[in-house]
Short mmCIF file of C-alpha atoms in Angstrom, two decimals:
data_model
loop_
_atom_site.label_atom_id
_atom_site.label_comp_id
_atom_site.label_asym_id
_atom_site.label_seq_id
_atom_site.Cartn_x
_atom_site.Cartn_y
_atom_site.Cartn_z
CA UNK D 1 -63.26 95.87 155.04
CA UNK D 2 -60.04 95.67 153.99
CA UNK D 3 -59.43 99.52 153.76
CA UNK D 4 -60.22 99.64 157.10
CA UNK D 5 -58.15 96.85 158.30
CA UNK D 6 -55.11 99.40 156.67
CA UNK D 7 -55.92 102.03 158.47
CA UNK D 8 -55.66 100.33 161.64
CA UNK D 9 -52.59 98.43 160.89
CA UNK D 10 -51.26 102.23 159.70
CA UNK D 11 -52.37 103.42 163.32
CA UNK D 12 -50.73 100.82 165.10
CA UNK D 13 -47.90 100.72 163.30
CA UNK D 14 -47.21 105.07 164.10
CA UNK D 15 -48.93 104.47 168.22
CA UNK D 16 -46.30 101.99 168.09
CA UNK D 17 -43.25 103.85 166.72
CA UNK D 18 -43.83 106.88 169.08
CA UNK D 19 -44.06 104.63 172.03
CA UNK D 20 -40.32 102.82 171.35
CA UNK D 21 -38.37 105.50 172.37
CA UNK D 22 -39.98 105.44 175.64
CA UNK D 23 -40.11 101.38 175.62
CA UNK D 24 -36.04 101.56 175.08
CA UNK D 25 -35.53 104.36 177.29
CA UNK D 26 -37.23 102.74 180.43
CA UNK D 27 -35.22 98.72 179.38
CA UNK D 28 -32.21 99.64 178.89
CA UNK D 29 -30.16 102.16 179.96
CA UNK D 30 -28.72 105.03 177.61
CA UNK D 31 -25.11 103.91 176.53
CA UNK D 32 -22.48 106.44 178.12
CA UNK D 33 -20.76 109.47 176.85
CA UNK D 34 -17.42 109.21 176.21
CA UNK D 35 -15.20 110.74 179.02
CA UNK D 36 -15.74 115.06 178.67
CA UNK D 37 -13.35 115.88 181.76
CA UNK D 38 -10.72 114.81 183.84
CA UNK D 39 -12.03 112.94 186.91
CA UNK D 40 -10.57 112.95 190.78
CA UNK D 41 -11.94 110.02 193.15
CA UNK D 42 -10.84 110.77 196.44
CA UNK D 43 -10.95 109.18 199.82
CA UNK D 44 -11.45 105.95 199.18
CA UNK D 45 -9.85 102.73 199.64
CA UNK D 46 -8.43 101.32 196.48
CA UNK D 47 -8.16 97.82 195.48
CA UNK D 48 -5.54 97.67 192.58
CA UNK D 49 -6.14 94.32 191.53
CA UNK D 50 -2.32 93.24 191.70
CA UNK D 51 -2.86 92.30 195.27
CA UNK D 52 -2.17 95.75 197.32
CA UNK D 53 -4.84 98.04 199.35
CA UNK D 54 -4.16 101.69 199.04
CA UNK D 55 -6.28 103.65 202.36
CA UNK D 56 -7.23 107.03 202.12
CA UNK D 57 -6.30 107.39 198.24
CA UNK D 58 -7.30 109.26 195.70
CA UNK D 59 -7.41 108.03 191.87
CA UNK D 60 -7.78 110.07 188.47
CA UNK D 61 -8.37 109.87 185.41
CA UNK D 62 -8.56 111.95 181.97
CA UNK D 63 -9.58 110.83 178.77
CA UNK D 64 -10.16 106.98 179.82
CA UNK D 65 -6.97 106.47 181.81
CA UNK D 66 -5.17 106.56 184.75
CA UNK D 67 -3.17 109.88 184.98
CA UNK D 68 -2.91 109.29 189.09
CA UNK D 69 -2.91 107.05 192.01
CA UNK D 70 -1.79 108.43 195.49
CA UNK D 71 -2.95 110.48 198.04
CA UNK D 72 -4.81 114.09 197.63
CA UNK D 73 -1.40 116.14 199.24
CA UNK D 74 0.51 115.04 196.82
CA UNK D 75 -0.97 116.32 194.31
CA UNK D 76 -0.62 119.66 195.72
CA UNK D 77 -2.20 122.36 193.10
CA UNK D 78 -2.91 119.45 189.92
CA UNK D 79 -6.20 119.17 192.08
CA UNK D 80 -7.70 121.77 190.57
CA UNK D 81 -6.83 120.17 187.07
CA UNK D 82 -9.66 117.47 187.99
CA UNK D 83 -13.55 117.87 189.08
CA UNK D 84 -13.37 115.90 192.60
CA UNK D 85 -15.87 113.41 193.45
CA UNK D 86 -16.01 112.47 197.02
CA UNK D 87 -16.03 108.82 197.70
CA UNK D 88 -14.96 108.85 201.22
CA UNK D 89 -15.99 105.15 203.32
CA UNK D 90 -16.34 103.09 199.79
CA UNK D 91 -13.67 100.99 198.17
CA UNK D 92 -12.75 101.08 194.57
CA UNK D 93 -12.30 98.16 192.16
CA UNK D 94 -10.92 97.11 188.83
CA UNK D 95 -13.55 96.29 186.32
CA UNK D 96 -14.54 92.69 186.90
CA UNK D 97 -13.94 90.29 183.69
CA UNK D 98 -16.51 87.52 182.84
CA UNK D 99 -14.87 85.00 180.43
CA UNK D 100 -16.20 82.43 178.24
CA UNK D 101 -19.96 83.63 178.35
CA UNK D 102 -22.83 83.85 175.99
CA UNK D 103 -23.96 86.96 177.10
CA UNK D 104 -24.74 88.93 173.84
CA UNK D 105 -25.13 86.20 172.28
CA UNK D 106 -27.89 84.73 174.00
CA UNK D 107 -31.02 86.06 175.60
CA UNK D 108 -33.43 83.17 176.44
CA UNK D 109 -31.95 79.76 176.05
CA UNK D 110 -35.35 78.31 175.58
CA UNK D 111 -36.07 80.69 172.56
CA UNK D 112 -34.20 79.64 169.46
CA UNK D 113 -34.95 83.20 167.92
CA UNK D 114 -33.16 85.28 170.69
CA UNK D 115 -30.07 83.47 170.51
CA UNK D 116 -27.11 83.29 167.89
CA UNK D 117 -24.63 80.72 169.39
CA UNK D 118 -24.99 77.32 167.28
CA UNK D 119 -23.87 77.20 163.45
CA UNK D 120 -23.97 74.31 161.09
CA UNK D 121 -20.64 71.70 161.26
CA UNK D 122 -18.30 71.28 163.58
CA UNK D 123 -15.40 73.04 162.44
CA UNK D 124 -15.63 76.91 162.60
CA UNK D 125 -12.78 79.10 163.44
CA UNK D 126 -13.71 81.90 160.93
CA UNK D 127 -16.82 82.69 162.82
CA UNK D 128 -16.06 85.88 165.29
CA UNK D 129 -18.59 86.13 168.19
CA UNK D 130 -17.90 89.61 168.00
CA UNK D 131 -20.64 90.68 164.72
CA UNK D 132 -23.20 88.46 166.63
CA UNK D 133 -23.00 90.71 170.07
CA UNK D 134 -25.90 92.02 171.06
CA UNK D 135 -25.17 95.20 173.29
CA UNK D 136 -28.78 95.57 174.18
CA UNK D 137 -29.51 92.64 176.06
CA UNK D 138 -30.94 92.81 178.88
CA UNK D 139 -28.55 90.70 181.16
CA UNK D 140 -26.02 93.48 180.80
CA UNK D 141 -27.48 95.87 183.15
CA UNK D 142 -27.74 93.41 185.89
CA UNK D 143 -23.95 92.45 185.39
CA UNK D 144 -22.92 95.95 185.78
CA UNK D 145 -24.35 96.78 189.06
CA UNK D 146 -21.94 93.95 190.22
CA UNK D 147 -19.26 95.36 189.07
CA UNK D 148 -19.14 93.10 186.12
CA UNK D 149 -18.03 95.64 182.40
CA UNK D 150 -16.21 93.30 180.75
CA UNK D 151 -17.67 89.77 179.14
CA UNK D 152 -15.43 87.50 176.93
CA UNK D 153 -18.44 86.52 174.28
CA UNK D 154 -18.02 83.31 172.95
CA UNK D 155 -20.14 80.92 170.44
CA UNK D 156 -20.89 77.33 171.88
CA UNK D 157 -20.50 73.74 170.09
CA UNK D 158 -18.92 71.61 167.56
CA UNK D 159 -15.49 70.85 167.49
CA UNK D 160 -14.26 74.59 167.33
CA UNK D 161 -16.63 76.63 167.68
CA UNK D 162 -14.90 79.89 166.47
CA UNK D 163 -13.48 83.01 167.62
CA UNK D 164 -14.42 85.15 170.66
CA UNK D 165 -14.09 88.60 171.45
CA UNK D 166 -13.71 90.84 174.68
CA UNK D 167 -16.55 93.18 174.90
CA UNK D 168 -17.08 95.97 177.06
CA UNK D 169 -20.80 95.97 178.84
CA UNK D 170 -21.43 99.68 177.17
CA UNK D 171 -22.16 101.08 173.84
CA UNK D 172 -24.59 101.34 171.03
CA UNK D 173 -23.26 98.18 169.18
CA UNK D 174 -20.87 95.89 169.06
CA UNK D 175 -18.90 98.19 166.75
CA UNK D 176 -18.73 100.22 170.16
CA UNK D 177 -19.03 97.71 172.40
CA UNK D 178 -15.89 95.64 171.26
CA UNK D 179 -12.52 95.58 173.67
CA UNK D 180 -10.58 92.80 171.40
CA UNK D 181 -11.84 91.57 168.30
CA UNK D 182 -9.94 88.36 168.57
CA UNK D 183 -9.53 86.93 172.05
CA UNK D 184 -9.15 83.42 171.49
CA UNK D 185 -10.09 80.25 169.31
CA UNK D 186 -12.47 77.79 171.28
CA UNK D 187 -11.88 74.44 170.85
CA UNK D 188 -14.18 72.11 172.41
CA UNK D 189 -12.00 68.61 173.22
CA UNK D 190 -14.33 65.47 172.33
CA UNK D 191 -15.26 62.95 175.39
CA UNK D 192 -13.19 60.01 175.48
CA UNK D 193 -15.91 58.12 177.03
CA UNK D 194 -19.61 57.61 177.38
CA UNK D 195 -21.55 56.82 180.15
CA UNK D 196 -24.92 54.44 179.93
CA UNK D 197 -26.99 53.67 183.02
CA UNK D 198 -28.80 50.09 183.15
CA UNK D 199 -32.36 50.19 184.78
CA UNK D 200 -32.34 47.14 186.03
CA UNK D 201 -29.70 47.66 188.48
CA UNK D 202 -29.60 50.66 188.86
CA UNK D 203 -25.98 51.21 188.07
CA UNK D 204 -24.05 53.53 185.85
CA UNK D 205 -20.98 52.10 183.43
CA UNK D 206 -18.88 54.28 180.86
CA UNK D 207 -17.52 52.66 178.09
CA UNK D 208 -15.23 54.62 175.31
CA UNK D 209 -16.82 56.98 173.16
CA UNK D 210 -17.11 55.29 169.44
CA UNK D 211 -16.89 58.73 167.85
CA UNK D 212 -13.27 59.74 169.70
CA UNK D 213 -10.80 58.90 167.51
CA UNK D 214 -12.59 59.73 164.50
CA UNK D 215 -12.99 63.65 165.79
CA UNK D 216 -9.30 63.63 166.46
CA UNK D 217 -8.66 62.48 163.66
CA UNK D 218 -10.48 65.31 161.83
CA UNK D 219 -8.77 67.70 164.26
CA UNK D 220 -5.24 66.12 163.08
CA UNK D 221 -6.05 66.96 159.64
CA UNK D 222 -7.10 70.18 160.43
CA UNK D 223 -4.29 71.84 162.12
CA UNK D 224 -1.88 69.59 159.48
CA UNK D 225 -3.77 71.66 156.37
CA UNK D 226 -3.37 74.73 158.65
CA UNK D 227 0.19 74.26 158.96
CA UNK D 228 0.90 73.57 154.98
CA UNK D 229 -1.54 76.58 154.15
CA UNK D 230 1.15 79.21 155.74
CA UNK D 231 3.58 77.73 152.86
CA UNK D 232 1.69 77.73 150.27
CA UNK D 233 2.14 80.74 147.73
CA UNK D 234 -0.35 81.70 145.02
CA UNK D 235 -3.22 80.16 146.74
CA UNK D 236 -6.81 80.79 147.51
CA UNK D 237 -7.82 81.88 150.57
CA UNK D 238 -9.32 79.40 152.58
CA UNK D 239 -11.39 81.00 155.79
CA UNK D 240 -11.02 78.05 157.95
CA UNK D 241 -7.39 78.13 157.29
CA UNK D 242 -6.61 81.46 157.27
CA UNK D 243 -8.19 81.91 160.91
CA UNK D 244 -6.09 79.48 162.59
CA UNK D 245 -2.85 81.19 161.28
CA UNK D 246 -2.25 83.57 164.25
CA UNK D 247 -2.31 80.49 166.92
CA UNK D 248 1.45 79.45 165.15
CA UNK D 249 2.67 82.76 165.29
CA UNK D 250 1.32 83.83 169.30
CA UNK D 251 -0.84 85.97 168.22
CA UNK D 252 -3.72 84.43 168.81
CA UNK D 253 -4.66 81.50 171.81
CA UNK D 254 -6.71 78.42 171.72
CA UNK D 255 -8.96 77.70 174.74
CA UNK D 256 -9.11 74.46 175.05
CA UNK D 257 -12.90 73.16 176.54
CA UNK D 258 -11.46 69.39 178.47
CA UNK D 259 -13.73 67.56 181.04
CA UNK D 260 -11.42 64.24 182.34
CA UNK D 261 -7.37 64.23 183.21
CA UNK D 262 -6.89 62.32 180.05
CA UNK D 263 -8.58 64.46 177.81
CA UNK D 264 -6.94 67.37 179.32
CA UNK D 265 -3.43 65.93 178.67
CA UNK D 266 -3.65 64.93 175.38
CA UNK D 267 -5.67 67.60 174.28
CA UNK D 268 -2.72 69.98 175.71
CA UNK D 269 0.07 68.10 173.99
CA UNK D 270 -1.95 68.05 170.89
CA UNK D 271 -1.59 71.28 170.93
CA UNK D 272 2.24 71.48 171.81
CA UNK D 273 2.64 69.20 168.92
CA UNK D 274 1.72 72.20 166.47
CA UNK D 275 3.68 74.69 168.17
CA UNK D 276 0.84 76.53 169.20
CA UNK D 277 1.99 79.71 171.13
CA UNK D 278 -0.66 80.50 173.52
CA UNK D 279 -2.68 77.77 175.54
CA UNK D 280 -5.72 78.19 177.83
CA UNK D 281 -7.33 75.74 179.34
CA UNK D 282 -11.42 75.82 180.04
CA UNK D 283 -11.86 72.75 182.52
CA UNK D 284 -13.26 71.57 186.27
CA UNK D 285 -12.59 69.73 189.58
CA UNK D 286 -10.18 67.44 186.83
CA UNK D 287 -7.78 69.66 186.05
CA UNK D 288 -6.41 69.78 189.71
CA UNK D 289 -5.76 65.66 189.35
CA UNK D 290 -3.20 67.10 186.24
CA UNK D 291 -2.06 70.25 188.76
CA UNK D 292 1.59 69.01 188.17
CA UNK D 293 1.39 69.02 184.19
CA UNK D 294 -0.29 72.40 183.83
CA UNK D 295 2.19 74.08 185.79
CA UNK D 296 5.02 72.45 183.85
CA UNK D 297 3.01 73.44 180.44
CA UNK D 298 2.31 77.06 181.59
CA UNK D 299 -1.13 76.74 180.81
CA UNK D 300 -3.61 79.36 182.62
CA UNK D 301 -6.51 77.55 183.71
CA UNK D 302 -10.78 78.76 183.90
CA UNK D 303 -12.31 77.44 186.25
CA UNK D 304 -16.58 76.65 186.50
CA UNK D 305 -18.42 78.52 189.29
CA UNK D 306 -17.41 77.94 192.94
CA UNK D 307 -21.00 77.41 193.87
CA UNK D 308 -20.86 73.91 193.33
CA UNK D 309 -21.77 70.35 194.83
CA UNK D 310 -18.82 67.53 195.04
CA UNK D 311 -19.34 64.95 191.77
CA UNK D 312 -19.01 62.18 193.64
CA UNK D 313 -18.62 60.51 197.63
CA UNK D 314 -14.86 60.61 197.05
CA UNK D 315 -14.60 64.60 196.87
CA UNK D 316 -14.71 67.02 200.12
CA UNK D 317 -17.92 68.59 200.58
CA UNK D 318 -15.91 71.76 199.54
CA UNK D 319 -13.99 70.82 196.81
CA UNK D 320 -15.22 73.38 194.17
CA UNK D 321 -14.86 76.29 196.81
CA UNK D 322 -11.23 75.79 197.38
CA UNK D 323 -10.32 74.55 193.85
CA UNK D 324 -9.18 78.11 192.71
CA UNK D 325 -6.87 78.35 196.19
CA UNK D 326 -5.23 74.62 195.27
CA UNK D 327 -4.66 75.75 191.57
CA UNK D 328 -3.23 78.79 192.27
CA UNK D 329 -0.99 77.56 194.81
CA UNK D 330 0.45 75.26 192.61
CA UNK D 331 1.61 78.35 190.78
CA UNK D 332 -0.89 78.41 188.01
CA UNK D 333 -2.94 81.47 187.09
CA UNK D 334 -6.37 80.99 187.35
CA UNK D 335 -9.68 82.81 186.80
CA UNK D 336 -13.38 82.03 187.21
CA UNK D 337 -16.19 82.29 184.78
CA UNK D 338 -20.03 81.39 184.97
CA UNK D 339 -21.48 78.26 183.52
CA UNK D 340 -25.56 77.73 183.75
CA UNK D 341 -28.32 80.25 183.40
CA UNK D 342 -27.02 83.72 182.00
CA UNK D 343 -29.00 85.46 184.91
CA UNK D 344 -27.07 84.47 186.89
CA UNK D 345 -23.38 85.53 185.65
CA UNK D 346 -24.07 88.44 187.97
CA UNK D 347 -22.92 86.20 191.26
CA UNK D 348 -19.30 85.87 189.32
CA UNK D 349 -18.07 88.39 192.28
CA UNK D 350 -19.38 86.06 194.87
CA UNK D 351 -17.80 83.31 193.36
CA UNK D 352 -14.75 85.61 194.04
CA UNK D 353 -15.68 85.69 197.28
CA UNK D 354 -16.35 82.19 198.20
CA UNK D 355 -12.52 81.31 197.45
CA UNK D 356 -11.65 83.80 199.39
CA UNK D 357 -13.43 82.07 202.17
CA UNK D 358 -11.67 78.67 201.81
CA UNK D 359 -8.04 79.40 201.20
CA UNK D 360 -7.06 82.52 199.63
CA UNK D 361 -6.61 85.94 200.93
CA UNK D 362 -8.95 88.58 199.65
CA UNK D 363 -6.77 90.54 196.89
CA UNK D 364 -5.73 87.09 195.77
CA UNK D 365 -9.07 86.31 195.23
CA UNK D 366 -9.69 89.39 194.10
CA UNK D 367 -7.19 88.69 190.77
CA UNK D 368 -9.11 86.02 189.48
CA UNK D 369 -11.80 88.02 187.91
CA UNK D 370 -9.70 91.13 186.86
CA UNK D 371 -5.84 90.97 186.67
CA UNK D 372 -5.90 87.10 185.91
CA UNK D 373 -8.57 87.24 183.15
CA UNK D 374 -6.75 90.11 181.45
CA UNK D 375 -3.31 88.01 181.61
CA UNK D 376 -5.26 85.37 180.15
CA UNK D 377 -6.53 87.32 177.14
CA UNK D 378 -3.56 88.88 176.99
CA UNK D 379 -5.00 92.62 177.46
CA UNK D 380 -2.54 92.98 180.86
CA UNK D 381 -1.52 96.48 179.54
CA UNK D 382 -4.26 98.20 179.86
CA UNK D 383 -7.01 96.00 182.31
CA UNK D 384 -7.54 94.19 185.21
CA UNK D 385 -5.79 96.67 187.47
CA UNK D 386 -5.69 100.13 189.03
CA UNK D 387 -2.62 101.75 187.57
CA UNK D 388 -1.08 104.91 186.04
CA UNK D 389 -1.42 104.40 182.17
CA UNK D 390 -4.14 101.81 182.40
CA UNK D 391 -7.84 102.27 181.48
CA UNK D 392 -9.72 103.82 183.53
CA UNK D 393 -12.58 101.15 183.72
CA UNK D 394 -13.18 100.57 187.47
CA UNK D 395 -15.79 101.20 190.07
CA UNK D 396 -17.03 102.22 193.31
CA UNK D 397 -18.79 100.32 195.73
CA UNK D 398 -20.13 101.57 199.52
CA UNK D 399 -18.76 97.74 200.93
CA UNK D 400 -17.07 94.67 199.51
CA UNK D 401 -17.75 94.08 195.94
CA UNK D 402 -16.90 89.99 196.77
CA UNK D 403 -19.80 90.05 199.61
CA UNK D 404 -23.04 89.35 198.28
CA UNK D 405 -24.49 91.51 200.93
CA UNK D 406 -22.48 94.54 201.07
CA UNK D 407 -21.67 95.04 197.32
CA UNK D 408 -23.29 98.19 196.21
CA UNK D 409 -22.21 99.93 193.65
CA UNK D 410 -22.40 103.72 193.35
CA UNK D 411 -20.29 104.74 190.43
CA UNK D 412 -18.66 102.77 187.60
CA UNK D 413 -16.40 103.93 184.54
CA UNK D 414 -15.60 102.08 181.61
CA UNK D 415 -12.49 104.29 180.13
CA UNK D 416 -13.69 106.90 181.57
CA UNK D 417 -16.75 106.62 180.81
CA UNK D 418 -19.42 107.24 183.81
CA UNK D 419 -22.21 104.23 183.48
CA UNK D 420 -25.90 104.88 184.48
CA UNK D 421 -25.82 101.57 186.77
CA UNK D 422 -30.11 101.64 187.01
CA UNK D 423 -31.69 98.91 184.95
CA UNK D 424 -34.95 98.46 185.03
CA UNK D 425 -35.07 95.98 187.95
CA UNK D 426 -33.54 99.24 189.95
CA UNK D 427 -36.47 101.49 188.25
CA UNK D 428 -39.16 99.16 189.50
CA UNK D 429 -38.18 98.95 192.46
CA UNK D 430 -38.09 102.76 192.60
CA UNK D 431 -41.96 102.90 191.30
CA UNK D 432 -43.21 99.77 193.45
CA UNK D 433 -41.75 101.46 196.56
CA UNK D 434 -42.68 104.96 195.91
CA UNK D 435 -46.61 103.72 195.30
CA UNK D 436 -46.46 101.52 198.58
CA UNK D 437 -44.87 104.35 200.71
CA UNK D 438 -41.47 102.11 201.44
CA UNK D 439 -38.22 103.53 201.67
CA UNK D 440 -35.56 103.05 199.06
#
């Protein structure tokens, strides 16, 4: 019995290994090539991503960046230096950037095993999102066909939680995969209260958090150790240490995770108070009571979802929709990430879109999820923006890539590299409607 129970496990085992290619073919689409020829889009309308609209104009490209941006007659006989690609009607965009996500990093929150965001303790700036990534997840096909090839991967909890990266939604790993190794330190601001709700009258009371002082304590000693370590000669290397180094220096930046005015103003000039270069802040609907102070501070500012409901009877009914129009006219940049269930990072261009429907113009709104973000992680140079010299890691959509119902992407390029935008929602819906005779 047991010889036989060998040979079947044997059988499986090859059925199964012959099958996987196809399996992996049909789930996830085949990482791109890297860029063989120089590329000509011409006709469309181009969307830089610093604010203008180019009509009629033709973009190209050659070995993953911009070599042109203008119209066709200019050129004159260079043309024939590209292969042309026709996108006459559609409009052309800058990559969209997702920060602060867990894509790659988690697949289904509800199963422990398919996720790699949590570590033990609270303090862990040594750990780099970036050898956890998974470029095989399945959300990243459905973030591309919005437009969306660039996540900032992060971990999640503690105190800080460690360092992310910038990934690019394309490769065979994360060795391929990563943009910037080390985007920014995450620091996750304690609450300064607690709230408790009694039954019995039905009534809600916060009271301040026993544990506050305490954690800030631990952060003071912390960044204190951090700043004698630098001076130190002869000694041993201490990861935790070591890490935080680059945020004296500017070259790294702390995001700094704040829910209430308070905690976003002392967690700020804690900050200041180590000379810490480069400051992000990660908050809400709070950080417009502290408008005044950020702008003062220079701090950039990521903002939750617009698709949001006011907190309490005292906001406007559209308080998260216009939130990134009253930041930003305050003269503070701001982008938008996702918060909530990974499926659905793929509205983050409809997010886009909804400030641009209360109080900011289109190209405005169009900034915070590709020039903005790329400020923010300090990657300016070479994305968020259609431009001679930059990377060419854009895409083409037949309508507007911040409407939910004309975004529709028909070609995308991350440094030149052409994406196969078909998941395998697209491919089902190819076989579903082929056997029922619909259209496509």
């Amino acid at each position: 019995m047991k010889h036989y129970k060998l040979i079947i496990i044997f059988c499986l085992v090859l059925i199964l290994n012959s099958m996987y290619p196809v399996f992996a073919q049909q789930l996830i689409p085949k990482p791109a090539a890297p860029q063989s020829s120089p590329i000509l889009l011409v006709g469309g309308t181009v969307h830089t991503g610093t604010g203008d609209v180019l009509e009629n104009t033709s973009v190209g490209f050659k070995d993953g960046k911009i070599t042109y941006v203008g119209s066709l007659e200019k050129l004159g006989a260079q043309k024939a230096d590209y292969q042309i690609m026709d996108i006459s009607g559609q409009h052309m965009y800058p990559g969209f950037i997702l920060l602060n996500s867990l894509i790659g990093i988690e697949e289904i929150s509800g199963v422990p095993e398919s996720n790699d965001k949590l570590e033990e303790g609270d303090i862990n700036p040594s750990l780099k999102s970036v050898y956890a990534f998974d470029s095989g997840s399945e959300h990243i096909p459905t973030l591309r066909f919005n437009g969306i090839l660039f996540v900032e991967s992060i971990r999640s909890g503690g105190l800080i939680s460690g360092t992310s990266a910038l990934m690019e939604l394309d490769g065979w790993s994360w060795q391929e995969a990563v943009y910037k190794e080390e985007a920014s330190i995450h620091m996750y601001w304690p609450a300064s209260t607690s709230s408790s709700y009694d039954s019995a009258t039905k009534t809600r009371s916060l009271k301040k958090s026993t544990s506050y002082d305490s954690k800030i304590d631990e952060l003071k000693q912390l960044f204190s150790a951090a700043n004698s370590y630098k001076e130190i000669k002869d000694k041993k290397t201490n990861l935790k240490l070591e890490s935080l180094q680059g945020l004296f220096d500017g070259k790294k930046s702390l995001t700094i995770h704040a829910n209430e005015p308070k905690e976003i103003i002392e967690s700020i000039t804690f900050a200041k108070s180590y000379n810490i270069k480069q400051i992000i802040l990660a908050a809400s609907y709070p950080a417009l009571l502290v408008k005044e102070f950020l702008k003062e501070s220079n701090i950039p500012v990521i903002l939750p979802p617009t698709y949001d409901y006011p907190d309490n009877d005292g906001m406007n009914y559209d308080a998260y929709y216009s939130l990134p129009a009253e930041l930003s006219k305050a003269g503070i940049t701001v982008a938008i990430s996702h918060s909530g269930m990974l499926s659905t990072s793929r509205n983050l261009p409809f997010y886009a879109g909804t400030a641009a429907t209360f109080g900011m113009k289109k190209e405005e709104a169009l900034k915070l999820i590709t020039l903005n973000p790329a400020k923010i992680l300090g990657v300016d140079d070479r994305l968020g923006a259609i431009a001679i010299g930059k990377d060419a890691s854009l895409f083409v959509s037949k309508g507007d890539a911040l409407d939910v119902q004309t975004n529709d992407l028909t070609h995308a390029f991350i440094r030149g590299k052409s994406l196969t935008l078909d998941g395998s929602h697209q491919e089902n819906f190819k076989r579903y409607s082929k056997k029922f005779g619909l259209k496509n």
